[in-house]
Coordinates of C-alpha atoms (C1' of nucleotides) in Angstrom, one line a residue:
Chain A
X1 CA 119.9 47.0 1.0
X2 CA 121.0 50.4 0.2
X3 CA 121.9 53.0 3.0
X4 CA 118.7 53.9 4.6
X5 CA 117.4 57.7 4.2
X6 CA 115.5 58.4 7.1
X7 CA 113.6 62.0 7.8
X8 CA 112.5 63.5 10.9
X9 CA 109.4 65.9 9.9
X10 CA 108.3 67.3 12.7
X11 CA 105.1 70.3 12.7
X12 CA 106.2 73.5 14.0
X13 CA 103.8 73.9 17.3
X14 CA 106.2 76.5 19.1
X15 CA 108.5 74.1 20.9
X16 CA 109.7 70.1 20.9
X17 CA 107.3 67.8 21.9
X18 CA 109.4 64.7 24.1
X19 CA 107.2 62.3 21.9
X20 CA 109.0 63.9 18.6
X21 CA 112.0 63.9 20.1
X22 CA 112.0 60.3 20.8
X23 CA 111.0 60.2 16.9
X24 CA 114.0 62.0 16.1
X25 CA 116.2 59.7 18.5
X26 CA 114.8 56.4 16.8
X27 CA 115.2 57.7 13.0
X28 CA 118.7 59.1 14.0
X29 CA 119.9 56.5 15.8
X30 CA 118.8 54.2 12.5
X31 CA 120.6 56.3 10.4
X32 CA 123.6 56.4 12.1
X33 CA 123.7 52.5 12.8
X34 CA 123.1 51.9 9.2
X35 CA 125.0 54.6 7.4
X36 CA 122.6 56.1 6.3
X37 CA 121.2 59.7 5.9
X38 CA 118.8 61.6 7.8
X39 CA 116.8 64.5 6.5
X40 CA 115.2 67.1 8.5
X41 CA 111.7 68.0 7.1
X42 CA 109.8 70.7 9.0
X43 CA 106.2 70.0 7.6
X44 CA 104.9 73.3 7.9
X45 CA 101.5 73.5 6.0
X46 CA 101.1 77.2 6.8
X47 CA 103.5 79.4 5.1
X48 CA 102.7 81.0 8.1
X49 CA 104.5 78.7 10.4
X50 CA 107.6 79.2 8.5
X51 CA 109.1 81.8 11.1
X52 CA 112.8 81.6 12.7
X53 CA 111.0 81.4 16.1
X54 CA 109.1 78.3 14.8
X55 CA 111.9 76.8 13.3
X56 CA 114.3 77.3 16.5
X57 CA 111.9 76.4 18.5
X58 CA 112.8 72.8 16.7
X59 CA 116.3 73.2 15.6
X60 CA 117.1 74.1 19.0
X61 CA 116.4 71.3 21.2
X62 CA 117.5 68.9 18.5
X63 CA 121.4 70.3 18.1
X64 CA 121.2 70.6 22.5
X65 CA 120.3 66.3 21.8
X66 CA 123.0 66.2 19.9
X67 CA 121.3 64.8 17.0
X68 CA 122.4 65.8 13.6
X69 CA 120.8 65.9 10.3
X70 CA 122.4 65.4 7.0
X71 CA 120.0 67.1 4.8
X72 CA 117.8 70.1 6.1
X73 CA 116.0 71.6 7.0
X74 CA 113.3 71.7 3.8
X75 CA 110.1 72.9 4.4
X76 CA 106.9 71.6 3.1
X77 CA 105.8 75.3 2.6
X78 CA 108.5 76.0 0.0
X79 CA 107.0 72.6 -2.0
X80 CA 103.7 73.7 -2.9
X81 CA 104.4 73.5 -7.0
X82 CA 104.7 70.0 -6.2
X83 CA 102.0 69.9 -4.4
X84 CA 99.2 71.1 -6.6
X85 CA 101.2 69.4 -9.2
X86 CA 100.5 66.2 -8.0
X87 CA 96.9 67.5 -7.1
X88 CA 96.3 67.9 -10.8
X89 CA 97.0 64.7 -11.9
X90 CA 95.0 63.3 -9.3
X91 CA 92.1 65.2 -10.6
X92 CA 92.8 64.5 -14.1
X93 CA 93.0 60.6 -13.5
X94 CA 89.6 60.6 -11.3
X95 CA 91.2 59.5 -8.3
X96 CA 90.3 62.8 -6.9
X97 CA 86.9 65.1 -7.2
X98 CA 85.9 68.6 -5.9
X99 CA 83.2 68.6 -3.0
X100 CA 81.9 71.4 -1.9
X101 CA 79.9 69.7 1.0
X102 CA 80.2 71.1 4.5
X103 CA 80.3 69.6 7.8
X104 CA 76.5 70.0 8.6
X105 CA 75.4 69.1 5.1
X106 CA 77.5 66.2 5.5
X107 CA 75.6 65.2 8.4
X108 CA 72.3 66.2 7.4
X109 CA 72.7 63.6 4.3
X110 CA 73.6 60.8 6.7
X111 CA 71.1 61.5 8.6
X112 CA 68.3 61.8 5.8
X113 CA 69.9 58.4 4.5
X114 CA 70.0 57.2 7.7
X115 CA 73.4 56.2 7.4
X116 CA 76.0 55.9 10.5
X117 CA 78.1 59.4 10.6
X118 CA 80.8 59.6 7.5
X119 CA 81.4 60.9 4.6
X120 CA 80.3 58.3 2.3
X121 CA 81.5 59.5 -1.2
X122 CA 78.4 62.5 -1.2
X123 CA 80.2 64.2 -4.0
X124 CA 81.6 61.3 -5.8
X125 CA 79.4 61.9 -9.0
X126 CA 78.1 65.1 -8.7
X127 CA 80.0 67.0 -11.1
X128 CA 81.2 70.0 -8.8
X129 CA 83.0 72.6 -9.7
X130 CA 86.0 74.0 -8.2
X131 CA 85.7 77.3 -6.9
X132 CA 86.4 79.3 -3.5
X133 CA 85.8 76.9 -0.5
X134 CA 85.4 74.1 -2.5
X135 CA 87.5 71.0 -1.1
X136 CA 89.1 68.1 -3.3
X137 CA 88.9 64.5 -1.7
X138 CA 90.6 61.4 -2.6
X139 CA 88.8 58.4 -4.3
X140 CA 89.2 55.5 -1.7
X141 CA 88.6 52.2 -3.0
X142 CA 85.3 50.1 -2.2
X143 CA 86.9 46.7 -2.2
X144 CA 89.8 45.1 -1.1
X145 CA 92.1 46.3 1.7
X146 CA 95.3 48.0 2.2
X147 CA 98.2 47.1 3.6
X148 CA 100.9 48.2 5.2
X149 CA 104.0 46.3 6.2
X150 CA 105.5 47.9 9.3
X151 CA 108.9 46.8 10.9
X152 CA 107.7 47.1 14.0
X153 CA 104.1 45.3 14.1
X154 CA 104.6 43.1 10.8
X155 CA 101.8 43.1 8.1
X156 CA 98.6 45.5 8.9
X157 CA 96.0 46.1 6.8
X158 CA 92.9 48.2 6.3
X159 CA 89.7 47.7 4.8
X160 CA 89.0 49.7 2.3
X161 CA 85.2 50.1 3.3
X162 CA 86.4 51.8 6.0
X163 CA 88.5 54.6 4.8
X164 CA 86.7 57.8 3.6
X165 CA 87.0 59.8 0.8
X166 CA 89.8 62.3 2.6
X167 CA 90.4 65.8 1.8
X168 CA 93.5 66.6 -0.2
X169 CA 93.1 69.9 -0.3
X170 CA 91.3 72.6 1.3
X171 CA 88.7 75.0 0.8
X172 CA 91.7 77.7 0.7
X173 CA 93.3 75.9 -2.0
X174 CA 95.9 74.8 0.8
X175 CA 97.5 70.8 0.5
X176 CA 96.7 68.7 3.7
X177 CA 99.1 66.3 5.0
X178 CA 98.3 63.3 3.5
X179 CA 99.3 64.4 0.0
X180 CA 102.4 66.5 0.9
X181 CA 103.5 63.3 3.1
X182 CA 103.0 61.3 0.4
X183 CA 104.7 63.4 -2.5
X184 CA 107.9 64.8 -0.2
X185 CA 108.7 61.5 1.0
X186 CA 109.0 60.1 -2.6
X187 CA 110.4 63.4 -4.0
X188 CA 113.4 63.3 -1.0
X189 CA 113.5 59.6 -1.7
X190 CA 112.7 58.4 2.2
X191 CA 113.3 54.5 2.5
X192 CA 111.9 54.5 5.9
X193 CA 109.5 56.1 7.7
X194 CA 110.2 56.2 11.5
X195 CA 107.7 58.1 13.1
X196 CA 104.6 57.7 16.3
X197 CA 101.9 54.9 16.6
X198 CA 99.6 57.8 16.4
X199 CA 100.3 58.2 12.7
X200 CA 99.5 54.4 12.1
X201 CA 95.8 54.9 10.9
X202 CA 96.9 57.6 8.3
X203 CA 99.8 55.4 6.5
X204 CA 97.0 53.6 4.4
X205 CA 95.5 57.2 3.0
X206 CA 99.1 57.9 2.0
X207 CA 99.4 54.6 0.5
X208 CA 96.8 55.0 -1.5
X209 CA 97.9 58.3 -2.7
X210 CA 101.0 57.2 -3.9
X211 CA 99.6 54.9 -5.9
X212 CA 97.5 57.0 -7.7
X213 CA 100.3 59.2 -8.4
X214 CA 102.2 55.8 -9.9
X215 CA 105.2 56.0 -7.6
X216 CA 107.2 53.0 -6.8
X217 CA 107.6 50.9 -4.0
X218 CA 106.7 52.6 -1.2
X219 CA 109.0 53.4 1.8
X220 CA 110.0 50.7 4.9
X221 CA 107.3 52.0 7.4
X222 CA 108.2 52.0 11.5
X223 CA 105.2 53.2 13.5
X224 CA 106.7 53.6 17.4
X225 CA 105.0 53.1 20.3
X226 CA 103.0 55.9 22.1
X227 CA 105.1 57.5 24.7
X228 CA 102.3 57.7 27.5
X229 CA 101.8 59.2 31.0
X230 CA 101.2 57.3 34.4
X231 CA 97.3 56.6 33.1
X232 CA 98.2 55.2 30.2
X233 CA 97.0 58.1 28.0
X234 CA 98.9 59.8 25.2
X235 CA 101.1 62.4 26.4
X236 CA 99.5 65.9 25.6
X237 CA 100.7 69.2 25.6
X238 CA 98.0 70.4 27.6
X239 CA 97.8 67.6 30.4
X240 CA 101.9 67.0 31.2
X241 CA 105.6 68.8 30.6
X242 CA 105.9 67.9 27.2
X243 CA 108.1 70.6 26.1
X244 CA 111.8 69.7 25.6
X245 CA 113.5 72.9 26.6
X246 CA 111.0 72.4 30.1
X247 CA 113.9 69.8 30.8
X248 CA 116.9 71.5 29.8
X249 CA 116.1 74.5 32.2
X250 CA 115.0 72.3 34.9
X251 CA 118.7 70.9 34.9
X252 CA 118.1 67.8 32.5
X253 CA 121.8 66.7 30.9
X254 CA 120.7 66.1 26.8
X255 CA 123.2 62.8 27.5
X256 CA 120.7 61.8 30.1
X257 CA 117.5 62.3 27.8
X258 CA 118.9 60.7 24.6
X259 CA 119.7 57.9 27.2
X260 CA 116.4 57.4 29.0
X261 CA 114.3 58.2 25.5
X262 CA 116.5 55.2 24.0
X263 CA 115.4 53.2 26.3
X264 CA 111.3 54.1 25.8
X265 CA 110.5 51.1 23.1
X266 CA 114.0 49.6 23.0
X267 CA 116.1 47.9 25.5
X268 CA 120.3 46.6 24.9
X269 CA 120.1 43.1 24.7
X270 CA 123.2 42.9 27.2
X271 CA 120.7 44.8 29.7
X272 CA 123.4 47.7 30.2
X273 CA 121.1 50.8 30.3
X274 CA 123.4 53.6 31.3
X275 CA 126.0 53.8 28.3
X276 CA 127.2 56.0 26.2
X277 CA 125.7 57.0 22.5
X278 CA 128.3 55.4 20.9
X279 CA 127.4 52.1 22.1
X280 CA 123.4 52.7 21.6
X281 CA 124.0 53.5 18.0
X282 CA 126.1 49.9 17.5
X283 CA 123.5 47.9 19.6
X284 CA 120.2 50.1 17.9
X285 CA 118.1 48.6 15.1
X286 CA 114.3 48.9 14.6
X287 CA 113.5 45.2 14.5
X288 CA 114.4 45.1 18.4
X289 CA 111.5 47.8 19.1
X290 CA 108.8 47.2 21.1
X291 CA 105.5 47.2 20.2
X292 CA 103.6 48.5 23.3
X293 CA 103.1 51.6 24.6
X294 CA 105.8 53.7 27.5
X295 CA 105.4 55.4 30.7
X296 CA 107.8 58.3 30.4
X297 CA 108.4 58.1 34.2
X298 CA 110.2 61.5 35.4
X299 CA 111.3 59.2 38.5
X300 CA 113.6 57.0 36.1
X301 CA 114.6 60.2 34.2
X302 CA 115.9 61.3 37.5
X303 CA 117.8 58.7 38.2
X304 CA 119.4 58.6 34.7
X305 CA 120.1 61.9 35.0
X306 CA 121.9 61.9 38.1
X307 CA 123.5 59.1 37.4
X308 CA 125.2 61.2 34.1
X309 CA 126.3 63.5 37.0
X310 CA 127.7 61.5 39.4
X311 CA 130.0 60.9 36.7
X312 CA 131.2 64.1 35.5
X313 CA 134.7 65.8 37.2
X314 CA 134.5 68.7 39.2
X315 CA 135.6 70.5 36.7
X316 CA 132.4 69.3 33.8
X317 CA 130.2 70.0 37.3
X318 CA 130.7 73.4 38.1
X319 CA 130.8 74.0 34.4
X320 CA 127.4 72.5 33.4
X321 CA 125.8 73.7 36.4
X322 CA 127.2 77.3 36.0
X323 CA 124.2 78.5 34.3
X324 CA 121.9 77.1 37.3
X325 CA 123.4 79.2 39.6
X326 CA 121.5 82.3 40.7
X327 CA 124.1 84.1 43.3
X328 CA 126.5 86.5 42.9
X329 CA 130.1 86.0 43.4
X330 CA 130.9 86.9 47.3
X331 CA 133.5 88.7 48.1
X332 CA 135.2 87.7 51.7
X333 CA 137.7 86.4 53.1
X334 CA 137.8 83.5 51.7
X335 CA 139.1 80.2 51.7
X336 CA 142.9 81.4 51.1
X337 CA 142.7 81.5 54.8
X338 CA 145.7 83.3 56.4
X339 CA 145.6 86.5 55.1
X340 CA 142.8 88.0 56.1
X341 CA 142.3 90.6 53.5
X342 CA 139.0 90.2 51.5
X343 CA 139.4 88.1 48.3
X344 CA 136.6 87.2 45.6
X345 CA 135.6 84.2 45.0
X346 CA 133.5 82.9 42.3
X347 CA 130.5 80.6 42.7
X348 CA 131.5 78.6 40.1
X349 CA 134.9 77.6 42.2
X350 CA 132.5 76.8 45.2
X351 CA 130.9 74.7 43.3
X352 CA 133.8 72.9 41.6
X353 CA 135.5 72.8 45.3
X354 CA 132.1 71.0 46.5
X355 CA 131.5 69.3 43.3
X356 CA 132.0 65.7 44.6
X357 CA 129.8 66.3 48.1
X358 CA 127.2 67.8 45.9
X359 CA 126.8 65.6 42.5
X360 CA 126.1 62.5 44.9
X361 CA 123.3 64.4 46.6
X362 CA 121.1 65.3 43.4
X363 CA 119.3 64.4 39.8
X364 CA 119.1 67.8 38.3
X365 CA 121.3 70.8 38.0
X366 CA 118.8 73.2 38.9
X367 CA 119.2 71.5 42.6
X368 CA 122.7 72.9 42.9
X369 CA 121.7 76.4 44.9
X370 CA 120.1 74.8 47.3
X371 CA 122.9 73.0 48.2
X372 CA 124.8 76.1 48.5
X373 CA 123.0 79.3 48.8
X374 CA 124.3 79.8 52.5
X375 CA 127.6 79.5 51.5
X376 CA 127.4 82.5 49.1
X377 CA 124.5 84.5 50.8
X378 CA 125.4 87.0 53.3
X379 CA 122.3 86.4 55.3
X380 CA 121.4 83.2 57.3
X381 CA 117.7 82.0 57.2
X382 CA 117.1 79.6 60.3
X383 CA 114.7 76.7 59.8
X384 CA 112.5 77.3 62.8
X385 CA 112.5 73.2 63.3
X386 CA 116.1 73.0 62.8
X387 CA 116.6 75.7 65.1
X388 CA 114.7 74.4 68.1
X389 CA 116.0 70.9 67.7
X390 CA 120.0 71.3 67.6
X391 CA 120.5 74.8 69.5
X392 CA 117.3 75.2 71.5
X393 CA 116.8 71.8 72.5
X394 CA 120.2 70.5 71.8
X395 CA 122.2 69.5 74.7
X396 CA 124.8 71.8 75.7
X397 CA 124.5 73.9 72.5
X398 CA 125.2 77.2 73.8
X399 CA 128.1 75.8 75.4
X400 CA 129.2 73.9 72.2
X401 CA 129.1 77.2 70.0
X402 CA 131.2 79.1 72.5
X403 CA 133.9 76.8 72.7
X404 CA 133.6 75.7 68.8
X405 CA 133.8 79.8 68.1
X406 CA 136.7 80.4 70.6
X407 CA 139.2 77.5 69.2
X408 CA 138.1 78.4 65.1
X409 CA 139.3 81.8 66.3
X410 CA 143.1 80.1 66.7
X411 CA 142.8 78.3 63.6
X412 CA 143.8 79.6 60.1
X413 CA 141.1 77.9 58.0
X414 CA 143.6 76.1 55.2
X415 CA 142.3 72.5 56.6
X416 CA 139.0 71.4 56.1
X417 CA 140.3 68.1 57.9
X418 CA 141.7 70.7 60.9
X419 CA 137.9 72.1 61.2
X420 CA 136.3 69.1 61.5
X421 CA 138.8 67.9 64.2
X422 CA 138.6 71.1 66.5
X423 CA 134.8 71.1 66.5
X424 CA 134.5 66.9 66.9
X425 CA 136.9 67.5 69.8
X426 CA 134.8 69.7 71.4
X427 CA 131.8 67.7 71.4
X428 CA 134.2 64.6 72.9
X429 CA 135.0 66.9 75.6
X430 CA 131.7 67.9 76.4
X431 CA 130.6 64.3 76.2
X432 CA 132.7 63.8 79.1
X433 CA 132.8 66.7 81.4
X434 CA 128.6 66.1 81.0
X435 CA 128.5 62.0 81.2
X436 CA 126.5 62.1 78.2
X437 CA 126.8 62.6 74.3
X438 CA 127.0 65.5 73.0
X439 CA 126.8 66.6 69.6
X440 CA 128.4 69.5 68.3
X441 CA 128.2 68.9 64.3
X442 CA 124.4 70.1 64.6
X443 CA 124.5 72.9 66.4
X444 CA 127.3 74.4 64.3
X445 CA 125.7 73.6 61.0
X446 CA 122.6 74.7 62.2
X447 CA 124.6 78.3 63.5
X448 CA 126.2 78.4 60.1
X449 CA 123.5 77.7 57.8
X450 CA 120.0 77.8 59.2
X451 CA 119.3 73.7 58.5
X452 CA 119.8 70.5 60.0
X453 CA 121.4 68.8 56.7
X454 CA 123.3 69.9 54.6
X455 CA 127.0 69.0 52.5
X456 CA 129.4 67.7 54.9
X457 CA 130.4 70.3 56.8
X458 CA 134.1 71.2 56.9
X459 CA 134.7 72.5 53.3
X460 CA 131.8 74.8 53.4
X461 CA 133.1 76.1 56.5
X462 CA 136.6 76.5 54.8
X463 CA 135.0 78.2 52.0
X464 CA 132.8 80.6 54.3
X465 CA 135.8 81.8 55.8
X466 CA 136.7 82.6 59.1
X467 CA 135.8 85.7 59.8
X468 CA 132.4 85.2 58.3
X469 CA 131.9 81.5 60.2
X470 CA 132.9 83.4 63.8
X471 CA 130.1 86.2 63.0
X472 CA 127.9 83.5 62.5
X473 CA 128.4 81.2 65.5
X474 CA 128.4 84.6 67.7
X475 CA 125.0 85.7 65.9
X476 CA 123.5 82.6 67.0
X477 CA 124.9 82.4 70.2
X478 CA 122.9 86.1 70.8
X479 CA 120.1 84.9 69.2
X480 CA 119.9 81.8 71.6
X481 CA 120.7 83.8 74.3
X482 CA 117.7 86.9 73.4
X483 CA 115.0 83.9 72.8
X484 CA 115.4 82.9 76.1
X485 CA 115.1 85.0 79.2
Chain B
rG1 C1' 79.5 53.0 16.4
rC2 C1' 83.4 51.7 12.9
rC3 C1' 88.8 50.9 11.9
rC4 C1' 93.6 50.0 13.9
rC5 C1' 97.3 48.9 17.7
rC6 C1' 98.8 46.8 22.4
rA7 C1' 99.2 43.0 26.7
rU8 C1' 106.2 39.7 31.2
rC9 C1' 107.2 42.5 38.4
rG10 C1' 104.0 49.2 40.3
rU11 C1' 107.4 51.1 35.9
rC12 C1' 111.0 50.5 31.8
rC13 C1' 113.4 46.7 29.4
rA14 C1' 115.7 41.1 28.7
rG15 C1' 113.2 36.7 26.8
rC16 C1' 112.2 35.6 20.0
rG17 C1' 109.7 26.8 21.5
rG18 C1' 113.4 23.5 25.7
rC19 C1' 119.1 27.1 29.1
rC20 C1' 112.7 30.2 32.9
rU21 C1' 112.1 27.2 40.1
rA22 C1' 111.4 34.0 34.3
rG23 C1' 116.8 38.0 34.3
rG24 C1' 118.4 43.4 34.8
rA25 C1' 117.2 48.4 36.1
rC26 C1' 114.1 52.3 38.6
rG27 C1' 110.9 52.6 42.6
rC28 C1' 109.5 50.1 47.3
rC29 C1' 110.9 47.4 52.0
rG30 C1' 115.0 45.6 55.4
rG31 C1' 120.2 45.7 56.8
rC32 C1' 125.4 47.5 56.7
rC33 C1' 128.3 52.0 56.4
rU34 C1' 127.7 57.0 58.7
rU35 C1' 128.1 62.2 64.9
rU36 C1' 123.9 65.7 59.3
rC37 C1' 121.7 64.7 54.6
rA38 C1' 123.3 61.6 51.0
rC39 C1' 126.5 58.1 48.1
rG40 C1' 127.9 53.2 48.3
rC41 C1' 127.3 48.0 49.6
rC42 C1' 124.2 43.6 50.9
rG43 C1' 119.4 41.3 51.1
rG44 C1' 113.9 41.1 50.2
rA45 C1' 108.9 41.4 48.3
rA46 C1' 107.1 41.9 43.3
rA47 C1' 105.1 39.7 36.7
rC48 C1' 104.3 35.9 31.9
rA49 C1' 95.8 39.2 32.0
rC50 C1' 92.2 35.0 31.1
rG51 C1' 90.4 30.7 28.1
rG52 C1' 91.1 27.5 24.3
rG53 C1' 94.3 25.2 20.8
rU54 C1' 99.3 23.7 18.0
rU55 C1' 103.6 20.9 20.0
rC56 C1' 107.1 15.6 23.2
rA57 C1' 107.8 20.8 25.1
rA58 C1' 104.7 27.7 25.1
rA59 C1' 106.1 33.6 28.6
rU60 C1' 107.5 32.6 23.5
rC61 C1' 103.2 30.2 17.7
rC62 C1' 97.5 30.4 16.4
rC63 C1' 92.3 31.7 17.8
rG64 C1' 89.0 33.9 21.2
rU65 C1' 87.8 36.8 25.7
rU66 C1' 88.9 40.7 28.8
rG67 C1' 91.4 45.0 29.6
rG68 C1' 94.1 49.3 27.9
rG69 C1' 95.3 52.8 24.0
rG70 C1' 95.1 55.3 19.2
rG71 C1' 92.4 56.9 15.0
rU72 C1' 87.8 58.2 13.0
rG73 C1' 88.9 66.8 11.0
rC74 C1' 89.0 71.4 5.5
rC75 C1' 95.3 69.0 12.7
rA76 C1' 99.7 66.7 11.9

RNA sequence: GCCCCCAUCGUCCAGCGGCCUAGGACGCCGGCCUUUCACGCCGGAAACACGGGUUCAAAUCCCGUUGGGGGUGCCA
């Protein structure tokens, strides 16, 4: 077998549909196992379509994948001489005719012939002649069947009683899929055609088609199975988050997708799930895909995803999750402790200085402010829950944030393993001089930053700084002490 | 209605006639670790849709049933 020349030839709806993008994964990943080539086809019918916003709207989300194209992108508008060329000589062999039949006098025929709802070859022999509106349709066969051999599902074939005669082209003199499909693919000599179960039921109109038009062999076909949701139904732009960018803003790593939608249809046979690209594209071949249709579960994407993160250094962290950040640098005094003259300091560096504490606490980037808002905001927001249970109900609390606040007022701040130790001793010592245990973790990192959980504590705090942790534990000390009379 | 596809734990995959008392992962449940929340670690429940064949032997091959899905456009 010669090197494979895959396409990916996707319509231009506006954005990157997951489904297609699974598509382009599979032929992509084919190509690149084989050594092959993979051409980018963006089937725009309409000129129309044919804008740089369409065309992004693709282009984009495949290059943020990471998935490459040799050849590309063409586009099925710039093809039309091709097009009607090929219309032609369907006409002029009879395997095409003009029809100038509308919907409702389609049905009205049926209906007078009382025959089931179809086309039924109305125009077959009625000698139309083209003009405006007038439609040409293909001349299926009566007899026989057609077949088409499909790597993944084996032989399949198709009556041909029960195709109708198809439209070609339309009344606006504009070429429908089946016939650009068709020419295109043999033009841009395609070997395989990767693409979605959905497209199944249409392969045997194209077949036919290129038949007519006395091409050769036809290509390798691969229909994929339907990515579906948790019903089992087709994924839909109108019924789920289809759309591909929808991920990458919601904090979605394209390492993660390419993973998960690798394994939607296709599973290593060493059962290794998480691995890099590299080692998908040696293991990947069409044969091994499965038949039946997949859940795209957003649970399993999550996990994927954050297990990409977990794996990234502080210093890939704080960079990918940069753009997820919404706060401003602060300006304080700052981890550099000792001097107590204001320094900035960037979110990204809290971030990288968390990184570790924070990657193991979340699947998508766009979790990353939460985790530290309070750290850069200059305003603390106290969960009313949080606040009752550790400082108005906790045991000893006001006691614990006088002390912790007097003894952070000796230290210098350059120890997160210091902090942690001063206030831990003074819930020991409180545990004793009361007979009972109490806790002084939660009442400080409820003081500090409104909630009950949070990152461990003692970096954060270092990263606060001291002057703005001491205003903090003496704001909620006043608070406690004006809530209750 | 007609045509086509599909069928292993809740989910995604492994299995391609004997290695299967069916394996992994997610999720779920329980435990350990832990002075927050998590991570991590250990353990557990959980599936070959059903009925016929073929075969010494079937989750694996064939047929049927049932169930699910897709298509049936002057969308792609």
């Amino acid at each position: 077998m010669t090197t494979p020349r895959v396409r990916f030839a996707p319509a231009p709806t506006g954005f990157l549909h997951v489904g297609s993008a699974r598509t382009a994964l599979f032929n992509w990943l084919y190509a690149r196992h084989h050594g092959g080539q993979m051409v980018l086809r963006i089937e725009d019918t309409d000129a129309a379509l044919k804008t740089q916003q369409y065309v992004d709207a693709i282009i984009e989300p495949l290059r943020w994948l990471g998935l490459d194209w040799d050849e590309g992108p063409h586009f099925q508008s710039d093809r039309s001489q091709m097009h009607q060329a090929a219309l032609r000589q369907l006409l002029d062999c009879g395997a095409a005719y003009f029809c100038d039949l509308t919907r409702d006098d389609i049905e009205q025929r049926c209906k007078q012939a009382g025959l089931p709802v179809g086309y039924h070859g109305w125009s077959r022999d009625r000698n139309v002649a083209d003009g405006p509106g007038v439609v040409v349709r293909f001349r299926c066969p009566d007899l026989g069947e057609t077949v088409v051999n499909d790597v993944v599902r084996g032989r399949v074939s198709f009556p041909n009683e029960s195709l109708e005669d198809f439209v070609i082209r339309r009344g606006d003199g504009s070429i429908t899929f089946h016939l650009a499909n068709a020419v295109d693919d043999h033009d841009m000599a395609i070997s395989h055609v990767i693409r979605g179960e959905d497209l199944l039921n249409t392969t045997p109109r194209v077949l036919l088609i290129r038949e007519a038009l006395g091409y050769s062999s036809p290509p390798v076909y691969a229909h994929l199975p339907l990515l579906v949701d948790d019903k089992r139904r087709k994924l839909s732009k109108r019924r789920h988050d289809v759309s591909l960018d929808d991920y990458r803003r919601r904090g979605y790593l394209p390492e993660a997708m390419v993973n998960y939608l690798a394994l939607l249809g296709w599973g290593p046979p060493d059962e290794i799930e998480i691995r890099p690209i590299d080692e998908i594209i040696k293991l990947f071949d069409l044969d091994a895909v499965k038949p039946a249709p997949a859940f795209f579960d957003p649970v399993r994407l999550d996990h994927i995803n954050s297990s990409y993160i977990k794996s990234f250094t502080p210093q890939q962290f704080a960079a990918s999750a940069d753009p997820f950040i919404t706060s401003s640098d602060i300006n304080r005094d700052s981890s550099v402790a000792a001097s107590s003259s204001p320094s900035s300091i960037s979110s990204r560096s809290v971030v990288e200085s968390l990184a570790g504490d924070i990657q193991q606490r979340i699947a998508r980037l766009d979790e990353v402010q939460g985790w530290i808002d309070w750290i850069l905001s200059d305003e603390v927001s106290y969960d009313d829950k949080a606040w009752q249970k550790s400082i108005v109900k906790g045991r000893a609390a006001a006691e614990v944030l006088e002390a912790v606040e007097e003894r952070l007022a000796d230290d210098d701040f350059t120890s997160a393993e210091r902090l942690e130790a001063i206030v831990m001793s003074v819930g020991d010592e409180l545990s004793e001089r009361h007979g009972v245990r109490v806790r002084s973790q939660a009442p400080v990192r409820v003081a500090v930053s409104g909630r009950a959980a949070g990152l461990p504590l003692w970096m954060p705090l270092r990263l606060l700084g001291k002057d703005e942790t001491l205003s903090r534990l003496r704001k909620a000390r006043s608070r406690l002490a004006s809530s209750r009379p």
